[in-house]
Tab-separated table of C-alpha atoms in Angstrom:
chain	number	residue	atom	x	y	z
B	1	UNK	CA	0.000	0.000	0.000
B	2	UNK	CA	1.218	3.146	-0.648
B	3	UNK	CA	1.051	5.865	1.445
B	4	UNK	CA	-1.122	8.963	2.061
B	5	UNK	CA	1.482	11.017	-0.082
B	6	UNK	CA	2.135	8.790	-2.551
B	7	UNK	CA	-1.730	8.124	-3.298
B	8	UNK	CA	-2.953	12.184	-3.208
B	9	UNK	CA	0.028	12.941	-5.568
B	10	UNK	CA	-1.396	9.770	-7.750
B	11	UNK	CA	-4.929	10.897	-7.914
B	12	UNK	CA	-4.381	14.217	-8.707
B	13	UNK	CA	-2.264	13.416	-11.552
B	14	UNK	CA	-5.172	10.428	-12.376
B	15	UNK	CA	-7.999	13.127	-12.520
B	16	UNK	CA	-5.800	14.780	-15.462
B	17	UNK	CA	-5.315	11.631	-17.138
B	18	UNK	CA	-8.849	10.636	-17.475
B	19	UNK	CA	-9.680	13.699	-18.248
B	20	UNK	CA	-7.775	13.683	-21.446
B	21	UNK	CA	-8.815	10.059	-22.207
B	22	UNK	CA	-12.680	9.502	-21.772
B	23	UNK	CA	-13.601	5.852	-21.661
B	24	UNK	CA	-10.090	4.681	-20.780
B	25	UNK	CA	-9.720	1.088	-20.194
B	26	UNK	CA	-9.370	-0.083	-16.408
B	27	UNK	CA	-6.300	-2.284	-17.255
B	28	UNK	CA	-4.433	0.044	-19.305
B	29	UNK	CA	-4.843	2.978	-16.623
B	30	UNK	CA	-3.641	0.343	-13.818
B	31	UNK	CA	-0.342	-0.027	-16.012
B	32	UNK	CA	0.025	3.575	-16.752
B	33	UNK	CA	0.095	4.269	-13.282
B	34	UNK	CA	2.078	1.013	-12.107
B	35	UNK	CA	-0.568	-0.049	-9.865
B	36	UNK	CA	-2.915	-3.039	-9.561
B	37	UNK	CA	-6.269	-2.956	-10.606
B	38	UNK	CA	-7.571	-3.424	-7.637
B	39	UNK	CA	-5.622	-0.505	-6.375
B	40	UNK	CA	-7.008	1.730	-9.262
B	41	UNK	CA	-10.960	0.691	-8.517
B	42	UNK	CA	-9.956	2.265	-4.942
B	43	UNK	CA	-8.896	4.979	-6.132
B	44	UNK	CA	-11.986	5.446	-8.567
B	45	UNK	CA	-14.112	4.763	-5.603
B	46	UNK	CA	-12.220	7.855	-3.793
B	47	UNK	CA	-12.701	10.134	-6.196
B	48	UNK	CA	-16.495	11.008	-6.697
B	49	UNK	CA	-15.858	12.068	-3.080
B	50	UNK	CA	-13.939	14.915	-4.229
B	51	UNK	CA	-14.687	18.061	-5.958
B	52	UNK	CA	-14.167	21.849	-6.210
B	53	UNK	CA	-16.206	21.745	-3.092
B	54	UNK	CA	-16.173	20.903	0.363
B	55	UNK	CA	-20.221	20.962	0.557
B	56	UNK	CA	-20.602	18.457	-1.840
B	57	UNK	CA	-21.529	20.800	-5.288
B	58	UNK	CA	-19.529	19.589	-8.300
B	59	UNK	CA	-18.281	16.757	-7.149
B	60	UNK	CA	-16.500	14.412	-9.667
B	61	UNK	CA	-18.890	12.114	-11.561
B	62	UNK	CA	-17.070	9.149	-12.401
B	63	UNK	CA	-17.803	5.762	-12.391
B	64	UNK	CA	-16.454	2.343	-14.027
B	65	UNK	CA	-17.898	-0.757	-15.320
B	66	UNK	CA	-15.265	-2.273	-14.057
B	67	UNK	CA	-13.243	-2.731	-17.991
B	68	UNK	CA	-13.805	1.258	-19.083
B	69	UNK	CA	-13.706	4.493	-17.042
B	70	UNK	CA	-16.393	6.877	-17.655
B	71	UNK	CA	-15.990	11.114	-16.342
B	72	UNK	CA	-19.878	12.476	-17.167
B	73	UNK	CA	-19.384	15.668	-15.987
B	74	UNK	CA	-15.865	16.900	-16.983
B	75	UNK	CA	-16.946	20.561	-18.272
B	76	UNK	CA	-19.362	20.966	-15.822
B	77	UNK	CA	-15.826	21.186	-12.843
B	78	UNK	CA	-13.452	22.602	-15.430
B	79	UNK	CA	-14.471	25.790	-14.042
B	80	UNK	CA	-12.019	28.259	-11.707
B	81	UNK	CA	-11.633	27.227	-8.521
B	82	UNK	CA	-13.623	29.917	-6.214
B	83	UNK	CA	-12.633	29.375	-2.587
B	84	UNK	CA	-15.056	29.830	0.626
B	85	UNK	CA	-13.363	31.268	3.509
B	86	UNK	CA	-13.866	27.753	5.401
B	87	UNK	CA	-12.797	26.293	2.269
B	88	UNK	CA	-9.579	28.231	1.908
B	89	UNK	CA	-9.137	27.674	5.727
B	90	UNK	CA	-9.525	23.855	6.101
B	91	UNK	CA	-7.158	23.337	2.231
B	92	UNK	CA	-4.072	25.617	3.949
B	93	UNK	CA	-4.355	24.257	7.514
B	94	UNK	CA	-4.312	20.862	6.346
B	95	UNK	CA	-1.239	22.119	3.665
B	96	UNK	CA	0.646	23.611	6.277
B	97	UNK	CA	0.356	20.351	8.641
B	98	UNK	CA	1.486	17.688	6.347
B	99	UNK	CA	4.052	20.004	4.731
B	100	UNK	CA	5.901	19.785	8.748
B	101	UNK	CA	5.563	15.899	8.700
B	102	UNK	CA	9.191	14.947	10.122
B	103	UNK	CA	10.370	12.565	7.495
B	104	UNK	CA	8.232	14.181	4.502
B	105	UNK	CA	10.516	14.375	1.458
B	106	UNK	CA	12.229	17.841	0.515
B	107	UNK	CA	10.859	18.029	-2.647
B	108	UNK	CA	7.244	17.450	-1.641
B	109	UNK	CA	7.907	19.585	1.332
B	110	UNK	CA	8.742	22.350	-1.455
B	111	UNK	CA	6.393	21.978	-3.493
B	112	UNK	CA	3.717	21.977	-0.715
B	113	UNK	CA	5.249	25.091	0.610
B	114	UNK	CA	4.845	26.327	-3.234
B	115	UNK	CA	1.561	25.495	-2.910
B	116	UNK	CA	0.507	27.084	0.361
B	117	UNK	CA	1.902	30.462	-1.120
B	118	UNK	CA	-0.139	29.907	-4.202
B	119	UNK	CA	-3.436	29.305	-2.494
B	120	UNK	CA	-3.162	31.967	0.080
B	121	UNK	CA	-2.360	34.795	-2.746
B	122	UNK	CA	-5.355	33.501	-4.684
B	123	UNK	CA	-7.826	33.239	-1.049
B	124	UNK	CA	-6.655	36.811	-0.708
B	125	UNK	CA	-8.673	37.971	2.829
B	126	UNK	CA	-10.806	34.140	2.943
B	127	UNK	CA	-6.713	32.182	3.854
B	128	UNK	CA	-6.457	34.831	7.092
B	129	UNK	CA	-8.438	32.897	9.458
B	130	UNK	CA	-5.763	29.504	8.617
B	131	UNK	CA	-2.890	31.727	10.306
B	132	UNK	CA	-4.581	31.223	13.300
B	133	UNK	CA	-5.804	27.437	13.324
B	134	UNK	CA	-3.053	24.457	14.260
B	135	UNK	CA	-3.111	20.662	13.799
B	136	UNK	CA	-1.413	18.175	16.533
B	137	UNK	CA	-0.937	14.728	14.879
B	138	UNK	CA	-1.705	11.812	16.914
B	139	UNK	CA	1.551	10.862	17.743
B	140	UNK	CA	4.884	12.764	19.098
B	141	UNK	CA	6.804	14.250	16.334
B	142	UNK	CA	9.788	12.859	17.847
B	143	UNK	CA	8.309	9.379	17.052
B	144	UNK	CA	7.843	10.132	13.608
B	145	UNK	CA	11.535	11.449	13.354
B	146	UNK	CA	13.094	8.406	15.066
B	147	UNK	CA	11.171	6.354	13.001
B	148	UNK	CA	11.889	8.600	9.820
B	149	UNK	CA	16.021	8.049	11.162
B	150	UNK	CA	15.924	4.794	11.891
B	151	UNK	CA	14.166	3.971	8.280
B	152	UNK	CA	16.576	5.952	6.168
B	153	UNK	CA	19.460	4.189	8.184
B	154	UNK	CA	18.539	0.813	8.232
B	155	UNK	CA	18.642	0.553	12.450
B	156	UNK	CA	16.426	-1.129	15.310
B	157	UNK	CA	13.916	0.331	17.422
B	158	UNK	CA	12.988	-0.126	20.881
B	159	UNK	CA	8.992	0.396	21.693
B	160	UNK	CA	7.395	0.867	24.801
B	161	UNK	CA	4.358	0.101	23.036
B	162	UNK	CA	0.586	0.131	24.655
B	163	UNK	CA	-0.837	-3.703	23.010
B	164	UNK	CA	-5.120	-3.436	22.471
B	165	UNK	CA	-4.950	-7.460	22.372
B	166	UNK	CA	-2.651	-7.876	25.776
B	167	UNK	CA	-4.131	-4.702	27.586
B	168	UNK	CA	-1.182	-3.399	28.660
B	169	UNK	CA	2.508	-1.827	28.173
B	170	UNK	CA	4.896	-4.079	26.056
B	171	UNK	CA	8.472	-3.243	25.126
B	172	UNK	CA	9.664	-4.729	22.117
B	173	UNK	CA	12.766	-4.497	19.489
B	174	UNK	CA	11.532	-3.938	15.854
B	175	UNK	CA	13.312	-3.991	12.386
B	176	UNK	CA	10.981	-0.999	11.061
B	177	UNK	CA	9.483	-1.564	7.086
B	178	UNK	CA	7.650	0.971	6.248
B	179	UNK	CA	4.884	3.725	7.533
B	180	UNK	CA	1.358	3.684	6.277
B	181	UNK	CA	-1.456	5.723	6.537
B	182	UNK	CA	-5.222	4.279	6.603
B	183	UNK	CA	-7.278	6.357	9.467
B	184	UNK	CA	-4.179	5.944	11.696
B	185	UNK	CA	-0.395	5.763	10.890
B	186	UNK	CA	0.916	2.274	11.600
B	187	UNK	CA	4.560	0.932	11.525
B	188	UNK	CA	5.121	-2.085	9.747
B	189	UNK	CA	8.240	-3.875	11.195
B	190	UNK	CA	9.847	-7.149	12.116
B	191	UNK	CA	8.684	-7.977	15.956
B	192	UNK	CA	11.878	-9.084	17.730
B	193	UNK	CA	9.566	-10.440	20.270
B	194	UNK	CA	7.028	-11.902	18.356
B	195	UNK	CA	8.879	-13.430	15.562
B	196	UNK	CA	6.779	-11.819	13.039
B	197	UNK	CA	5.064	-9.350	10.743
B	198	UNK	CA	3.351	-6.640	13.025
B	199	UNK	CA	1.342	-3.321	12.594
B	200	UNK	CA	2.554	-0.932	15.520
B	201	UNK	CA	-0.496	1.773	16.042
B	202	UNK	CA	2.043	5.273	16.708
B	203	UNK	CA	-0.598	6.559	19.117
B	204	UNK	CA	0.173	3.671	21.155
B	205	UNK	CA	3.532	4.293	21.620
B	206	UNK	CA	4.631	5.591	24.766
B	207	UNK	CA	8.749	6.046	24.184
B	208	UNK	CA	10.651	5.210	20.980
B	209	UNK	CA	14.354	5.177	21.040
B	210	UNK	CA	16.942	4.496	17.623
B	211	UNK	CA	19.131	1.189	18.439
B	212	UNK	CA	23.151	1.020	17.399
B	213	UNK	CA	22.087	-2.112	15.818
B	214	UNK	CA	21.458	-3.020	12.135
B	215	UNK	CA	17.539	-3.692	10.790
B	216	UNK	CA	17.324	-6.979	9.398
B	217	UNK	CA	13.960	-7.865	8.373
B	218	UNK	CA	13.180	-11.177	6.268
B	219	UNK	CA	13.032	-10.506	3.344
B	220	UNK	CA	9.847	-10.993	1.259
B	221	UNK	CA	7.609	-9.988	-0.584
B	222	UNK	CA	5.367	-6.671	1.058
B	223	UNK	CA	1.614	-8.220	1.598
B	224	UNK	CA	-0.910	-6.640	-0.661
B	225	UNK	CA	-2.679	-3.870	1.827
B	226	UNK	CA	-4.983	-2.219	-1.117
B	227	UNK	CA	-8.107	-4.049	0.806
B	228	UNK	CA	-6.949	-2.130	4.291
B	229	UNK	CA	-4.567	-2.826	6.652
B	230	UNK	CA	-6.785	-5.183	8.164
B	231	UNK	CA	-6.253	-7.315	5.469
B	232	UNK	CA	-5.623	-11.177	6.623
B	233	UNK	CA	-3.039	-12.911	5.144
B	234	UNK	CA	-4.019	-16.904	4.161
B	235	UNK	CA	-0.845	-17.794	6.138
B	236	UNK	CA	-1.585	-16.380	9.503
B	237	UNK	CA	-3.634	-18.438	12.336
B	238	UNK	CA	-6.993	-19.563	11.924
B	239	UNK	CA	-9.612	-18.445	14.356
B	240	UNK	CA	-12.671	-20.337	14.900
B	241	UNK	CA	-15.359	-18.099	16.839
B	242	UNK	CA	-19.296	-19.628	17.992
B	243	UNK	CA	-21.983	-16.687	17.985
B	244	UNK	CA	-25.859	-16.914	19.140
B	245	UNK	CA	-28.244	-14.571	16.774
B	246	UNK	CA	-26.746	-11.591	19.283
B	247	UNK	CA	-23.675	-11.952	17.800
B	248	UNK	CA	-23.897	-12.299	14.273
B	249	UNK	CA	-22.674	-8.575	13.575
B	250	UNK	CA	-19.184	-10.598	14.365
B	251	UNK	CA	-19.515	-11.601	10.608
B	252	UNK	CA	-20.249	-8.186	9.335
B	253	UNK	CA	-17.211	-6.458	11.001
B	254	UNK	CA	-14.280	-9.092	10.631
B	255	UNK	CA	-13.281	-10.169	7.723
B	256	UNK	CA	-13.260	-14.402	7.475
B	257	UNK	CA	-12.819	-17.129	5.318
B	258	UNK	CA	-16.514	-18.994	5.923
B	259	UNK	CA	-19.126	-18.320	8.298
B	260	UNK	CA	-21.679	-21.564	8.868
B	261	UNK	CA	-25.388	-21.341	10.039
B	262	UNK	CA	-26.217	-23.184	13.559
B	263	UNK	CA	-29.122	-24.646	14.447
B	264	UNK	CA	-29.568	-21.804	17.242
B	265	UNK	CA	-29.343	-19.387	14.817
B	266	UNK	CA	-26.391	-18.526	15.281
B	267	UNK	CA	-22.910	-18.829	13.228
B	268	UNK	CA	-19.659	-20.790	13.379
B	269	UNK	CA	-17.283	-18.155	12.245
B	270	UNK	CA	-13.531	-18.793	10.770
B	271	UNK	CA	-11.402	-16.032	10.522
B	272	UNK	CA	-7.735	-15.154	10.329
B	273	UNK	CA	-5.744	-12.810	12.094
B	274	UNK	CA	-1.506	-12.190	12.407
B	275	UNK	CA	-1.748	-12.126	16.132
B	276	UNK	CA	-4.846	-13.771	17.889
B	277	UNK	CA	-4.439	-12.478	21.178
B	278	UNK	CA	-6.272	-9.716	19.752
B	279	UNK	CA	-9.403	-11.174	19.438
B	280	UNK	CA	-9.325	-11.647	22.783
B	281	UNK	CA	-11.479	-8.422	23.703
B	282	UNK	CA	-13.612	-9.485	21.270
B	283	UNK	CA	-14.660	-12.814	23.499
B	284	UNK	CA	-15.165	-10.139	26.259
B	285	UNK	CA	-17.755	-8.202	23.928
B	286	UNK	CA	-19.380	-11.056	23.027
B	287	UNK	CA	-20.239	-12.374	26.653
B	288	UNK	CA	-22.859	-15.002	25.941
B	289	UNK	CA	-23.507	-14.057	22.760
B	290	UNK	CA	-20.437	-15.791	21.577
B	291	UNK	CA	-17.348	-17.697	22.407
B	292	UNK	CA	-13.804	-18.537	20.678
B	293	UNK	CA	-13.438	-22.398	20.087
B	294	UNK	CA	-10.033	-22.367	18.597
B	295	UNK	CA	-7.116	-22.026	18.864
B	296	UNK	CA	-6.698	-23.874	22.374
B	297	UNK	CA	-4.122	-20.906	23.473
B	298	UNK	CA	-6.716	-17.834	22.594
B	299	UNK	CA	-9.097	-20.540	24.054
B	300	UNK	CA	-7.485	-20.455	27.735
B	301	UNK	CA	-6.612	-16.268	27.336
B	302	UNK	CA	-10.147	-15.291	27.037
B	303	UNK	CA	-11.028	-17.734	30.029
B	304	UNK	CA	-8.260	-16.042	31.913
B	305	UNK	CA	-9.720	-12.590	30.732
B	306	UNK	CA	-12.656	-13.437	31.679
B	307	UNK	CA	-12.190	-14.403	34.880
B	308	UNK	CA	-10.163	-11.277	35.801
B	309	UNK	CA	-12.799	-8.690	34.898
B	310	UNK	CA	-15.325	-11.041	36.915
B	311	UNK	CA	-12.459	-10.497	39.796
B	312	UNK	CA	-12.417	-7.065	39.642
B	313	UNK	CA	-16.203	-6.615	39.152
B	314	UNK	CA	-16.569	-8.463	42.406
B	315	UNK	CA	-14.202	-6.230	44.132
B	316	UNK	CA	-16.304	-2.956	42.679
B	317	UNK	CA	-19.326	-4.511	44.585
B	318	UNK	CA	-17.943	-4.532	47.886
């Protein structure tokens, strides 16, 4: 998957493309571009949710059958841009923030400081209000420059890193990949710890610090993320989860391989995930509504889970 960067710069320049080229076929765009198909539909399903406005007028009509590429109302957003205050506010706030992204490259650093200029000499009075509105990112810049250093020099990391599936603090030596952007920013690295492939949340972690030590991450093949990051891989674990009719939304929410009707009315759900143990709040959600049948050791951690919060529900009552 590429990241946030990499895919704005790639749909702006697609908009100009099929602009020039009505009816373009679906494959021969994907190998323009150097992209998978199933990339480019993403993409296409991106763009009718832009436009030369932020309330929704003159958005982009395009659609695809899924062989040809169809733009129906080209002329009708060819027209000069005319920004709103709020308009001109929300474009150079959001400029100004990604343009001080530690790690960003110098030339698209550049050329969205070029751009800034540009917009707020065309916004004239509407791009005042933006001097005076800030954006904190979710993590610690520092993280994103250790990260950014440790990347470009091929080092470790050490993360004190707060783990949704274990509940708690975790410190851990990575071999870092690559960042990506989907909602959140995510690492991709090498878990020391683990053994394996992992997604590191940045929001989660509490200190970062650069290692003397050489990266050294197997080398393979980067998994295809242009379904999500949330994208299971058919070589990680299988998960077998039991739901009553209260907890068929399971099979709307996960992504899994089958899902068989019970007698009850309920559904015997397979899934996959990298690391199981974080399914385990989900046994906790379900409460009797569900329960995980396999494997044995996710099995035996949701008991254990279990039993804690009954613990400490028993101590609230006294």
């Amino acid at each position: 998957m590429s990241n946030a960067i990499d895919q704005t710069r790639r749909m702006l320049s697609l908009v100009t493309y099929l602009r020039e080229r009505p009816g373009a076929e679906v494959a021969e765009v994907a190998r323009a571009f150097g992209i998978s198909e199933r990339e480019l539909i993403g993409d296409l399903n991106v763009l009718p949710m832009c436009g030369t406005s932020f309330r929704g007028g003159d958005l982009l009509d395009i659609d695809t059958d899924g062989e040809r590429i169809w733009w129906h109302n080209v002329d009708d957003v060819a027209q000069p841009l005319r920004l709103a205050a709020d308009e001109a506010t929300a474009l150079l706030v959001a400029a100004r923030a990604v343009a001080g992204l530690p790690g960003l490259r110098a030339g698209d650093r550049e050329a969205l400081t070029r751009a800034v200029a540009k917009i707020e000499n065309a916004a004239g009075e509407s791009a005042e209000g933006s001097a005076r509105v800030g954006v904190t990112f979710e993590a610690e810049s520092h993280v994103f420059a250790d990260i950014d250093r440790a990347l470009s020099e091929g080092l470790r990391l050490w993360l004190r890193y707060y783990s949704h599936g274990r509940g708690g603090m975790t410190e851990r030596e990575v071999d870092p990949i690559r960042l990506l952007t989907e909602g959140h920013t995510y690492l991709e690295a090498w878990c020391r710890t683990s053994e394996d492939h992992r997604m590191f949340r940045l929001d989660r972690v509490a200190e970062i610090r650069v290692l003397d030590v050489p990266a050294d991450p197997p080398k393979r093949e980067p998994r295809d993320l242009s379904g999500g990051l949330v994208n299971p891989s058919a070589d990680d674990p299988e998960v077998v989860v039991e739901v009553s009719s209260g907890g068929r939304w399971v099979a709307e929410y996960y992504t899994h391989d089958r899902a068989e009707e019970l007698p009850d009315g309920g559904l015997r759900i397979t899934l996959r995930s990298a690391d199981p143990s974080q399914l385990r709040p989900l046994a906790l959600r379900l409460g009797r509504d569900g329960r995980i049948v396999s494997p044995p050791e996710l099995v035996e951690q949701a008991r254990a889970a279990a039993l804690e919060a009954l613990a400490h529900y028993g101590e609230g009552l006294v």
